[in-house]
XYZ file of C-alpha atoms in Angstrom:
768
model
C 43.494 36.952 31.646
C 45.948 35.546 28.925
C 46.787 31.707 28.691
C 49.454 30.048 26.769
C 48.041 26.954 24.905
C 50.193 24.268 23.689
C 49.722 20.961 22.094
C 52.658 18.514 23.193
C 53.582 15.776 21.040
C 54.340 12.763 23.065
C 56.104 9.371 22.652
C 54.025 6.324 23.679
C 54.941 4.081 26.553
C 54.122 0.532 25.617
C 52.469 -1.136 28.824
C 51.882 -4.781 27.367
C 53.397 -6.908 24.753
C 50.273 -6.223 22.065
C 49.653 -2.914 20.926
C 47.540 -1.502 18.249
C 46.878 1.120 15.612
C 43.817 1.678 13.705
C 43.786 2.864 9.977
C 40.652 4.133 8.467
C 37.817 2.092 10.005
C 39.887 -1.154 10.355
C 41.391 -2.153 13.869
C 44.808 -4.191 13.689
C 46.406 -5.478 16.598
C 50.328 -6.179 16.205
C 53.237 -6.921 17.828
C 55.935 -4.542 19.420
C 58.225 -5.105 16.638
C 55.581 -3.607 14.245
C 55.082 -0.435 16.258
C 58.902 0.311 16.481
C 58.487 4.151 15.995
C 62.372 4.535 17.111
C 63.583 3.417 13.463
C 64.060 7.186 12.775
C 65.822 8.118 16.013
C 69.550 8.789 14.648
C 70.154 10.828 11.671
C 73.127 11.549 9.714
C 73.414 14.179 6.775
C 75.019 17.365 5.038
C 78.806 17.849 6.107
C 79.369 15.265 9.077
C 76.179 16.396 10.757
C 74.184 14.134 12.945
C 71.422 14.270 15.666
C 69.703 11.668 18.187
C 66.322 11.752 19.207
C 66.680 8.925 21.719
C 66.204 11.241 24.599
C 62.953 12.966 23.402
C 64.629 15.965 21.921
C 67.540 16.202 19.553
C 71.073 15.763 20.617
C 73.849 16.745 18.089
C 76.262 13.845 16.950
C 79.875 14.501 16.010
C 80.973 11.134 14.967
C 79.387 11.001 11.281
C 81.573 10.518 8.240
C 78.809 11.180 5.747
C 79.756 14.346 3.820
C 76.650 14.756 1.042
C 74.721 17.725 -0.705
C 71.445 16.303 -0.992
C 69.531 12.896 -0.159
C 70.900 10.418 2.492
C 68.766 7.918 4.538
C 69.561 6.179 8.056
C 68.010 3.388 10.102
C 68.146 2.464 13.712
C 66.915 -0.770 15.660
C 63.487 -1.092 17.841
C 65.292 0.570 20.471
C 66.379 3.611 18.701
C 69.937 2.531 18.372
C 71.939 3.085 15.136
C 72.301 0.178 12.657
C 73.642 2.082 9.391
C 73.226 4.916 7.253
C 73.984 5.811 3.534
C 74.634 8.431 0.981
C 73.417 6.343 -1.777
C 76.573 5.142 -2.555
C 78.510 3.952 0.622
C 76.631 2.291 3.497
C 78.360 3.126 6.948
C 77.827 0.575 9.902
C 77.345 1.916 13.315
C 80.829 2.230 13.928
C 80.882 4.739 10.967
C 83.085 2.452 8.753
C 81.846 1.098 5.237
C 79.622 -1.778 5.465
C 81.126 -5.161 3.985
C 80.473 -4.893 0.323
C 78.691 -1.792 1.241
C 80.442 0.607 -1.542
C 79.354 1.094 -5.204
C 75.580 1.525 -4.841
C 74.329 3.264 -7.387
C 72.666 6.431 -5.899
C 74.099 10.079 -6.391
C 75.406 12.811 -3.779
C 73.164 15.001 -5.959
C 70.135 13.287 -6.033
C 67.537 15.025 -3.945
C 66.273 11.603 -2.098
C 69.130 9.364 -3.072
C 67.588 6.409 -1.353
C 65.353 4.956 1.476
C 65.957 2.167 3.801
C 62.954 -0.559 4.209
C 63.203 -3.390 6.913
C 61.982 -6.316 5.207
C 58.622 -7.432 6.729
C 58.477 -10.099 9.465
C 62.249 -10.193 9.551
C 64.525 -8.277 12.066
C 67.731 -8.685 10.353
C 67.192 -7.875 6.922
C 66.878 -4.297 5.253
C 66.352 -3.163 1.666
C 68.175 -0.173 0.443
C 66.429 1.586 -2.343
C 68.828 3.980 -4.519
C 67.804 6.733 -7.262
C 70.302 8.287 -9.471
C 70.298 12.078 -10.033
C 68.522 14.407 -12.733
C 71.353 14.232 -15.389
C 71.401 10.454 -15.675
C 69.005 7.840 -16.809
C 67.377 8.015 -13.917
C 68.210 4.339 -12.724
C 66.403 2.770 -9.920
C 67.998 0.123 -7.939
C 67.652 -1.734 -4.555
C 70.445 -3.652 -2.036
C 70.016 -5.943 0.407
C 71.645 -5.776 4.080
C 72.002 -8.655 6.373
C 72.638 -7.507 9.780
C 73.555 -10.842 11.072
C 76.779 -10.658 8.826
C 80.371 -8.943 9.905
C 79.799 -9.929 13.679
C 76.577 -7.999 13.978
C 77.810 -4.764 11.977
C 75.869 -6.014 8.765
C 76.923 -6.588 5.323
C 75.413 -6.004 1.788
C 74.429 -9.428 0.421
C 72.561 -8.348 -2.772
C 73.742 -5.363 -4.415
C 72.301 -3.105 -7.305
C 69.212 -5.121 -8.281
C 67.757 -2.913 -11.508
C 64.292 -2.167 -11.015
C 63.576 0.690 -13.829
C 65.088 3.648 -15.444
C 63.407 6.941 -16.159
C 63.108 7.614 -12.344
C 63.249 11.473 -10.968
C 65.184 12.094 -7.878
C 62.064 11.383 -5.783
C 61.336 8.359 -3.383
C 58.899 8.093 -0.441
C 57.710 4.799 1.359
C 54.832 4.271 4.134
C 53.188 1.398 5.496
C 50.777 -0.850 3.664
C 47.104 -0.836 5.145
C 47.949 -4.098 6.668
C 50.513 -2.358 8.791
C 53.231 -4.933 7.889
C 53.992 -4.357 3.934
C 55.589 -1.041 2.712
C 55.191 1.083 -0.334
C 57.830 2.391 -2.090
C 56.791 5.183 -4.453
C 58.629 7.155 -7.388
C 57.553 9.412 -10.101
C 58.662 8.857 -13.718
C 60.066 11.588 -15.973
C 58.440 13.267 -18.850
C 55.306 11.784 -17.353
C 52.613 12.019 -14.854
C 52.955 8.375 -14.032
C 53.737 7.129 -10.477
C 55.109 3.615 -9.829
C 54.327 1.943 -6.523
C 56.715 -0.920 -5.261
C 55.324 -3.413 -2.803
C 57.632 -4.609 -0.228
C 56.676 -7.703 1.372
C 58.212 -10.818 3.721
C 59.163 -12.368 0.278
C 61.131 -8.999 -0.955
C 60.394 -6.533 -3.556
C 57.269 -7.732 -5.478
C 57.437 -8.021 -8.988
C 54.105 -6.226 -9.472
C 54.121 -2.909 -9.939
C 51.281 -0.618 -9.575
C 51.105 2.290 -12.123
C 48.880 5.544 -11.534
C 48.750 8.498 -13.838
C 48.013 11.839 -11.788
C 48.579 15.362 -11.883
C 50.896 17.298 -14.274
C 53.554 15.702 -16.382
C 56.926 16.644 -15.126
C 59.471 17.963 -17.649
C 61.968 20.098 -15.606
C 60.825 19.186 -12.288
C 63.085 15.941 -11.764
C 64.629 17.615 -8.532
C 62.415 17.950 -5.444
C 61.299 15.827 -2.518
C 58.297 13.536 -2.765
C 56.741 12.711 0.894
C 53.933 10.663 2.269
C 51.683 11.985 5.056
C 52.353 9.687 8.427
C 49.039 8.110 8.147
C 49.545 7.478 4.449
C 46.375 9.418 2.953
C 48.197 11.982 1.228
C 51.390 12.327 -1.190
C 52.960 15.871 -1.577
C 55.695 16.491 -4.269
C 57.677 19.360 -5.329
C 58.902 20.011 -8.578
C 61.758 22.215 -8.413
C 62.226 24.210 -11.660
C 58.685 24.093 -12.254
C 58.122 25.989 -9.283
C 54.822 24.166 -7.857
C 53.739 21.766 -5.508
C 51.269 18.743 -6.191
C 49.173 16.922 -3.533
C 47.590 13.499 -4.175
C 45.650 11.170 -2.460
C 47.044 7.572 -1.898
C 45.506 4.449 -1.020
C 47.920 2.349 1.146
C 45.767 -0.871 0.347
C 46.134 -0.730 -3.259
C 49.128 1.879 -3.834
C 46.785 3.769 -6.101
C 47.642 7.578 -6.479
C 44.876 10.071 -7.429
C 45.030 14.016 -7.840
C 44.238 16.311 -4.846
C 45.355 19.758 -5.567
C 48.205 22.017 -6.974
C 49.836 25.098 -5.840
C 52.162 27.305 -7.635
C 55.162 29.209 -6.216
C 57.116 32.375 -7.306
C 60.773 30.396 -6.954
C 61.867 26.718 -7.234
C 60.206 24.310 -4.834
C 62.304 21.794 -3.100
C 61.452 20.129 0.313
C 57.520 19.042 1.349
C 56.538 17.664 4.669
C 53.110 16.928 6.322
C 51.999 18.169 9.732
C 51.576 15.140 11.954
C 47.655 15.529 11.903
C 47.558 15.925 8.087
C 45.786 19.202 8.068
C 48.770 20.942 6.568
C 51.586 20.592 3.897
C 54.767 22.522 4.401
C 56.937 23.798 1.195
C 60.373 25.353 1.054
C 60.912 27.665 -1.820
C 64.614 28.209 -2.941
C 66.839 29.703 -3.767
C 66.436 33.572 -4.169
C 63.463 34.036 -2.295
C 64.230 31.872 0.754
C 60.551 31.054 2.248
C 58.629 28.246 3.607
C 54.978 27.965 2.875
C 52.222 26.309 4.705
C 49.314 24.603 2.548
C 45.897 24.206 3.965
C 44.899 20.773 2.515
C 41.305 21.360 3.671
C 40.829 24.907 2.107
C 43.374 24.424 -0.652
C 45.219 27.476 0.185
C 48.576 28.430 0.657
C 50.290 30.909 3.473
C 53.764 32.485 3.713
C 54.908 31.348 7.294
C 58.505 32.595 6.987
C 61.279 33.997 5.418
C 64.709 32.193 6.057
C 68.300 33.512 6.400
C 69.772 30.778 4.183
C 67.845 28.767 1.386
C 65.844 26.343 2.800
C 66.070 22.685 1.636
C 64.690 19.185 2.869
C 61.904 19.129 5.305
C 61.680 16.335 7.484
C 59.428 15.245 10.539
C 61.301 14.111 13.596
C 60.249 11.681 16.353
C 59.258 14.565 18.665
C 56.429 15.781 15.945
C 58.402 18.886 14.960
C 59.647 19.724 11.332
C 63.307 20.089 10.603
C 64.511 22.350 7.844
C 67.859 21.859 6.246
C 69.460 25.318 5.322
C 72.400 26.094 3.098
C 73.706 28.975 0.546
C 74.706 27.643 -3.047
C 76.943 26.370 -4.330
C 78.254 24.755 -1.181
C 77.782 27.063 1.847
C 77.074 25.016 4.929
C 74.669 26.272 7.584
C 75.607 25.554 11.193
C 71.906 25.424 12.114
C 68.788 23.630 11.485
C 65.459 25.216 11.323
C 62.670 23.917 13.046
C 58.753 24.355 12.806
C 57.674 23.776 16.478
C 53.998 23.279 16.181
C 53.300 21.993 12.653
C 49.733 21.295 13.659
C 48.973 25.029 14.342
C 47.739 27.435 11.382
C 49.741 30.041 9.956
C 52.644 31.661 11.816
C 51.342 30.071 15.124
C 53.411 26.877 13.679
C 56.438 28.787 15.418
C 58.852 28.549 12.893
C 62.809 29.448 14.449
C 65.288 29.809 11.447
C 68.596 29.030 13.699
C 67.244 26.458 16.135
C 69.405 23.560 16.304
C 73.202 24.340 16.258
C 75.011 21.469 14.522
C 78.811 22.425 15.905
C 81.424 24.659 14.816
C 82.790 22.139 11.739
C 79.504 20.241 10.835
C 76.503 21.595 9.222
C 73.420 21.425 7.061
C 73.445 21.273 3.292
C 70.241 20.875 1.051
C 69.293 17.085 2.237
C 68.001 15.415 5.429
C 67.405 11.898 5.690
C 64.440 9.810 3.871
C 62.239 7.527 6.046
C 59.479 5.320 5.937
C 56.951 8.231 6.993
C 54.943 5.854 9.126
C 57.606 6.021 11.965
C 56.299 9.313 12.694
C 52.855 8.641 13.335
C 51.875 9.521 17.005
C 49.052 7.745 18.605
C 48.031 10.336 21.042
C 48.645 14.053 21.722
C 47.487 15.798 24.700
C 46.341 19.195 25.113
C 46.462 21.410 28.327
C 47.097 24.690 29.272
C 49.491 26.660 31.839
C 47.010 28.505 33.910
C 46.664 30.527 36.995
C 45.847 29.031 40.291
C 42.087 30.250 40.749
C 41.516 28.847 37.046
C 39.974 25.835 35.877
C 42.494 23.739 33.668
C 40.697 21.818 30.685
C 42.314 18.928 29.062
C 41.643 16.666 26.012
C 43.292 13.868 24.464
C 43.578 13.827 20.475
C 43.357 10.084 19.457
C 44.484 9.041 16.223
C 43.549 6.232 13.898
C 40.293 4.243 15.365
C 41.275 4.900 19.091
C 38.536 7.696 19.275
C 35.744 5.052 18.701
C 37.318 1.932 19.926
C 38.547 1.928 23.619
C 37.431 0.504 26.645
C 38.460 3.197 29.469
C 40.406 6.438 30.083
C 42.007 7.447 33.027
C 43.629 11.059 33.774
C 45.645 11.572 36.997
C 46.378 15.267 37.645
C 49.175 14.613 39.841
C 47.588 16.689 42.647
C 46.850 14.753 45.651
C 45.890 17.321 47.642
C 42.467 18.184 45.558
C 39.550 16.406 46.067
C 39.105 15.211 42.340
C 42.584 14.254 41.558
C 41.407 11.832 38.598
C 38.970 11.866 35.645
C 37.401 8.926 33.723
C 36.292 11.226 30.802
C 38.209 11.995 27.751
C 38.158 15.914 28.074
C 38.284 16.642 31.763
C 38.515 19.997 33.834
C 40.668 20.367 36.975
C 41.301 23.051 39.480
C 44.683 22.839 41.096
C 45.379 23.098 44.757
C 48.611 24.930 44.721
C 50.865 26.807 42.342
C 53.638 24.467 40.958
C 54.403 22.288 37.996
C 52.401 19.099 37.484
C 52.630 15.980 35.265
C 49.235 14.886 34.293
C 49.018 11.501 33.002
C 46.450 10.024 30.587
C 45.848 6.334 30.286
C 43.683 4.623 27.537
C 42.837 0.719 27.416
C 41.258 -0.892 24.193
C 41.148 -4.632 23.176
C 43.177 -5.500 26.486
C 46.062 -3.237 25.821
C 47.145 0.151 27.790
C 48.710 3.223 26.356
C 50.009 6.029 28.440
C 50.944 9.543 27.791
C 51.460 12.559 29.761
C 51.643 16.456 29.645
C 53.373 18.835 31.634
C 51.372 22.084 33.200
C 52.546 24.861 35.300
C 50.086 26.490 37.764
C 50.979 30.040 38.355
C 50.695 31.860 41.632
C 48.012 34.679 41.885
C 49.455 38.231 42.498
C 48.802 39.941 45.651
C 47.825 43.695 46.263
C 48.454 46.085 49.159
C 45.916 49.037 48.548
C 44.639 50.288 51.942
C 40.714 50.582 52.528
C 40.708 54.469 52.933
C 43.223 56.819 52.228
C 43.030 60.684 53.609
C 44.325 63.526 52.035
C 44.246 67.494 51.693
C 42.034 68.641 48.895
C 44.242 69.766 45.967
C 47.014 67.589 47.371
C 47.916 64.174 46.474
C 49.328 60.662 47.885
C 50.410 57.558 46.623
C 48.604 54.165 45.992
C 50.938 51.609 45.949
C 49.669 48.279 44.441
C 52.993 46.127 44.584
C 56.269 45.442 43.172
C 57.584 46.180 39.605
C 57.547 42.695 37.299
C 53.828 42.664 37.054
C 51.231 44.492 34.503
C 49.216 46.991 36.206
C 45.715 48.715 34.906
C 44.051 51.494 37.433
C 40.803 52.804 36.832
C 42.388 56.167 35.594
C 44.142 54.539 32.665
C 47.722 54.474 34.334
C 49.701 51.348 34.134
C 52.533 51.722 36.649
C 52.786 49.801 40.408
C 51.998 53.174 41.869
C 49.911 56.229 41.247
C 49.490 59.438 42.593
C 45.672 60.754 43.305
C 44.425 63.957 44.202
C 40.626 63.461 43.568
C 38.465 61.803 46.260
C 36.559 58.355 45.279
C 37.047 54.858 44.590
C 40.309 53.728 42.901
C 40.731 50.217 41.715
C 43.464 48.415 40.163
C 44.269 45.119 38.331
C 47.367 43.613 38.892
C 48.415 40.811 36.130
C 51.403 38.462 36.513
C 53.650 37.736 33.616
C 51.631 34.619 33.081
C 48.251 36.508 32.754
C 47.008 35.845 36.448
C 44.785 38.736 37.711
C 44.025 40.083 41.019
C 41.925 43.164 41.932
C 41.913 45.791 44.783
C 39.947 48.941 45.709
C 40.795 51.768 47.886
C 38.474 54.960 48.897
C 40.031 58.199 48.788
C 38.641 61.011 50.843
C 39.891 64.819 50.921
C 39.955 67.801 53.199
C 39.537 71.099 51.848
C 42.519 73.386 51.386
C 42.800 77.429 51.314
C 41.346 79.362 48.629
C 43.078 80.751 45.754
C 41.276 83.840 44.173
C 42.866 84.203 40.682
C 41.099 83.862 37.195
C 41.442 80.902 34.928
C 43.340 82.995 32.275
C 45.172 86.253 31.145
C 45.839 88.078 28.001
C 48.812 90.356 27.590
C 50.633 92.031 24.898
C 54.074 90.473 23.592
C 57.050 91.581 25.519
C 54.902 92.821 28.478
C 54.713 92.040 32.192
C 52.006 90.317 33.989
C 52.373 90.542 37.800
C 49.930 87.532 39.847
C 49.256 87.268 43.524
C 48.076 84.017 45.052
C 47.397 85.854 48.778
C 49.080 86.860 51.492
C 52.169 85.648 53.024
C 50.978 83.660 55.888
C 50.678 80.717 53.585
C 53.135 78.577 51.573
C 53.531 78.806 47.926
C 55.067 76.648 45.244
C 54.563 77.680 41.614
C 55.318 75.400 38.650
C 58.687 76.904 38.116
C 59.583 76.205 41.878
C 59.229 79.965 42.800
C 57.996 80.142 46.658
C 56.696 83.817 46.690
C 53.100 84.717 46.899
C 53.335 87.032 44.033
C 55.229 86.266 40.728
C 55.975 88.114 37.523
C 55.081 86.124 34.218
C 56.495 87.540 31.084
C 55.918 84.397 28.662
C 52.522 82.652 27.399
C 51.717 79.384 28.816
C 49.977 77.238 31.484
C 50.488 77.980 35.026
C 49.869 76.638 38.041
C 50.494 77.354 41.821
C 50.038 74.917 45.155
C 48.850 77.102 48.363
C 49.453 75.125 51.442
C 48.180 76.041 54.925
C 49.551 75.724 58.453
C 47.831 72.189 58.663
C 49.720 71.023 55.312
C 46.606 70.855 53.242
C 46.996 72.787 50.015
C 44.988 73.897 47.092
C 46.107 74.360 43.377
C 44.947 76.721 40.976
C 45.899 76.384 37.206
C 45.656 79.118 34.812
C 46.691 80.207 31.397
C 48.429 83.159 29.893
C 47.959 84.073 26.203
C 49.111 86.896 23.983
C 46.735 89.333 22.387
C 46.727 88.699 18.739
C 49.110 91.394 16.962
C 49.295 91.084 13.277
C 52.609 90.794 11.130
C 53.729 94.416 10.356
C 55.569 94.400 7.170
C 55.898 97.404 5.082
C 58.000 95.855 2.403
C 61.650 94.359 1.420
C 64.537 96.627 0.834
C 64.170 98.362 -2.209
C 65.462 100.428 -5.233
C 64.120 104.103 -6.021
C 64.054 104.138 -9.600
C 61.169 105.727 -10.558
C 61.053 110.075 -10.177
C 57.581 109.597 -8.810
C 58.947 107.861 -5.773
C 57.404 104.997 -4.385
C 54.414 104.213 -1.540
C 55.350 102.205 2.000
C 52.145 100.820 3.241
C 50.720 98.977 6.283
C 47.506 97.346 7.749
C 45.634 95.691 10.285
C 46.428 98.165 13.147
C 44.649 100.718 14.971
C 47.321 103.499 14.827
C 50.567 104.096 13.055
C 53.609 106.474 13.742
C 56.607 106.679 11.056
C 59.926 107.720 11.995
C 59.115 111.408 11.550
C 56.073 111.177 13.403
C 53.621 110.960 10.714
C 50.308 109.148 11.517
C 49.230 107.283 8.169
C 49.097 103.981 6.901
C 50.753 104.712 3.560
C 53.878 106.834 3.435
C 55.288 108.358 0.449
C 59.118 108.285 -0.344
C 61.066 110.419 -2.559
C 64.606 109.885 -1.247
C 66.829 106.956 -0.729
C 67.117 106.156 3.079
C 66.010 104.121 5.915
C 62.165 104.383 6.872
C 60.701 102.805 9.975
C 57.025 102.371 11.593
C 55.752 101.553 14.950
C 52.117 100.145 14.778
C 49.545 99.792 17.564
C 46.593 97.355 18.039
C 43.302 98.306 19.763
C 44.765 96.478 22.579
C 47.689 98.855 22.592
C 50.023 96.261 21.423
C 53.008 97.239 19.318
C 54.870 96.083 16.050
C 57.873 97.356 14.105
C 59.301 97.245 10.846
C 61.840 98.907 8.899
C 62.892 99.062 5.316
C 66.005 100.515 3.736
C 65.488 102.423 0.157
C 68.454 102.340 -2.310
C 69.395 104.278 -5.434
C 68.175 102.504 -8.450
C 70.388 100.077 -9.970
C 69.398 97.571 -13.029
C 72.724 96.312 -14.445
C 72.226 93.599 -17.024
C 74.568 92.051 -19.507
C 73.868 89.628 -21.997
C 76.421 87.833 -24.235
C 76.087 86.108 -27.453
C 77.655 82.527 -28.289
C 77.845 83.045 -31.856
C 78.347 85.411 -34.653
C 78.503 85.347 -38.481
C 80.733 88.324 -39.963
C 79.155 87.523 -43.602
C 77.906 91.111 -44.298
C 74.341 90.101 -44.356
C 73.504 92.713 -41.898
C 72.646 90.138 -39.286
C 75.018 89.284 -36.511
C 77.968 90.579 -38.272
C 79.934 91.827 -35.065
C 80.468 90.176 -31.698
C 79.491 92.557 -28.716
C 77.726 92.200 -25.575
C 74.213 94.122 -24.729
C 74.865 96.263 -21.459
C 72.693 98.043 -19.358
C 73.788 100.295 -16.513
C 77.674 99.462 -16.671
C 80.376 101.798 -16.198
C 83.792 101.610 -17.440
C 84.567 98.556 -20.112
C 86.813 96.438 -21.454
C 86.534 93.520 -23.693
C 89.523 91.206 -25.096
C 89.478 88.108 -27.305
C 92.129 85.671 -27.711
C 92.310 82.533 -29.321
C 92.906 78.803 -28.179
C 96.624 79.572 -27.913
C 96.034 82.782 -25.772
C 97.098 85.180 -28.415
C 94.989 88.368 -28.224
C 93.187 89.084 -31.406
C 91.069 91.946 -30.273
C 90.595 94.831 -27.360
C 88.277 97.607 -27.201
C 86.980 99.933 -24.266
C 83.890 101.017 -26.227
C 80.992 98.798 -25.420
C 79.317 99.761 -28.984
C 82.501 98.593 -30.822
C 82.130 94.810 -31.637
C 84.750 92.514 -33.124
C 84.192 91.752 -36.692
C 86.137 88.530 -36.915
C 89.598 89.924 -38.243
C 93.048 90.056 -36.804
C 95.630 92.243 -38.812
C 93.115 92.776 -41.861
C 93.096 89.189 -42.380
C 89.806 87.241 -41.503
C 90.358 84.483 -38.378
C 89.099 80.923 -39.192
C 85.751 79.757 -38.186
C 85.876 78.204 -34.484
C 85.636 78.909 -30.812
C 87.279 82.181 -29.339
C 87.866 82.867 -25.780
C 86.263 86.163 -24.349
C 87.292 88.252 -21.106
C 85.068 91.205 -19.895
C 86.276 93.827 -17.585
C 83.324 95.695 -16.265
C 82.254 98.317 -13.691
C 78.743 97.839 -12.776
C 76.573 99.079 -9.885
C 75.454 97.116 -7.046
C 72.088 97.315 -5.300
C 73.701 99.813 -2.620
C 74.057 102.254 -5.547
C 77.575 101.863 -5.593
C 80.101 100.468 -8.359
C 82.739 97.697 -8.410
C 84.793 96.057 -11.335
C 83.695 92.173 -11.940
C 85.534 90.021 -14.234
C 83.645 87.728 -16.928
C 85.026 84.939 -18.925
C 83.199 83.234 -21.917
C 83.593 81.819 -25.292
C 82.218 82.755 -28.831
C 81.963 80.652 -31.977
C 82.834 82.248 -35.270
C 80.841 80.882 -38.083
C 80.840 81.924 -41.933
């Protein structure tokens, strides 16, 4: 039985005021405002494109005004409602109007990640907007401050373009500090292997910057994304023109960056994104190859998982746990679709990338960029595993607990949503359950730790078992057949004789079993016992051998029976002329029948070939010969294998094998004709005795004429004598060196011994 496994990423329902998340070996307790996973619910990007994840799956938005080729950022409130978004130069409020004092930021539309928005820790109204310039600038890094209490709750920029440093690449990423309150913002410098980690606390951007030197020096790799894993353990970086992706370890307590691994690619690298479980890093390779790779961080290997129809750009995880892929064609061809990696935690192509997955609208679309977020927004607390299964199977469930939930919980409780069963609940982490009836079930998982409860659910479908309809016993005449019918179409069938149709014809006694499998892999089996009644005897051999073109008369019995041959004849006797396999069905008055199969083959008859049509050119004549037969008879009655020919004519032979099968062949002998003509292409009338005249070399020619003309068509020489050549003179004067045209009118012989006129054109070069 085949089962379709899936791992469903689930949002977390907050059941009490305080929730917790563990990082490493330390358990932290914090308020709902610090567990605000909906800040990344609303995205605006590309050419007026937008999506909203508030319903659990992305819904396309049509109100965005942003039109930006690459980096963008957006932020929503605790409940997932849009606050504002930016292209790095203008901040737009939730009504899609420029925010008060929100223009003139120092980002750039062609910066890979033009900025990121960081909520000020322990403050629900202030946000810091970091911006980075593009490759062909000084690489300035700035930040501005938004106060959402201003402008009637629409927000205003109260501090703008505070300079932090120059020499930044187009890369920026952010993640929660180990204390789950503060935020690290990390950039990489140009012509260096230095990372800068800026810490944002409740006091703002710290003046103390953490520097780390790791990996290779960036020269031409200014473009390309920098991205944290959601758990903050890893940092991935694409270096566009340098065609590599580097992975680093990150310490969220200190901001230190250290080298992990590096991977080379056959084309420019642009987007990077980690799977939710941090086992894999995905990288987009553009532009010419249009590929997406999966990097296994444990094995340190890379695997091509997709070739895309348009160039893949930025990769960004969504609140649903899937990774979304920007698509475009340079210089500015918009894609109406986002690609989606549906199962990022699965290895290889099982990650299920769909190239044209999310339609953005007829007038809106993706370019290179997707929003940059604090990656901690996308940390799942729980993922559940279950299987869609058949009714008679036991379903196994498990809960993947992230952080320190695995070791630090008080109790768990599963509810399988199956009240008709006797074991509808379980208090172990990985239970199993056999459902009472087919249908769709919502299986709920609860976990309690430190007085708080988390709840998640997974949908499973239980498929019905297929039904079979075979009889216990089936009687049929020996040599006859009957139909065993196992059910309707729409299922997969496998019989013990290897057939895969819903019904089979049977003619041999014995037990027949069938396995019937539904489209969901559910399996049922059934068996029928077939017994036979003997049919009438057919007294015929198993094979015949005949000469080609002869007749074979076969009789299967007398006329008191009914007969049916394979070619639908109904007589007891039939005539056969062709080799092959034949069978006859003989039915008695009770309806029982017998079948007999026999073969008809030809005796072997060698090919008879006494030669191709030929010419008689020798006065001694020629011999025609044959071999491989028992006897020979020529057209004049001569019984020899070698026949001598002195005269032209048609000669034929009939040859017999030892089985008295015959073969014939004939040949025509013509009078000899060996016409040939060779025409020189240059001659030199310098009286040295070599090549002083121009004429052809002829054999077996009749009447003859050679005409020579100059380039203007004037005839310079004519002759009917094959032995007379042109000496290069006309009217007793030497003709100038050059190319002259020649026409031959020649009577030549044919292979039939007759003559015909042919005209041949050519040219000759006169040299001195």
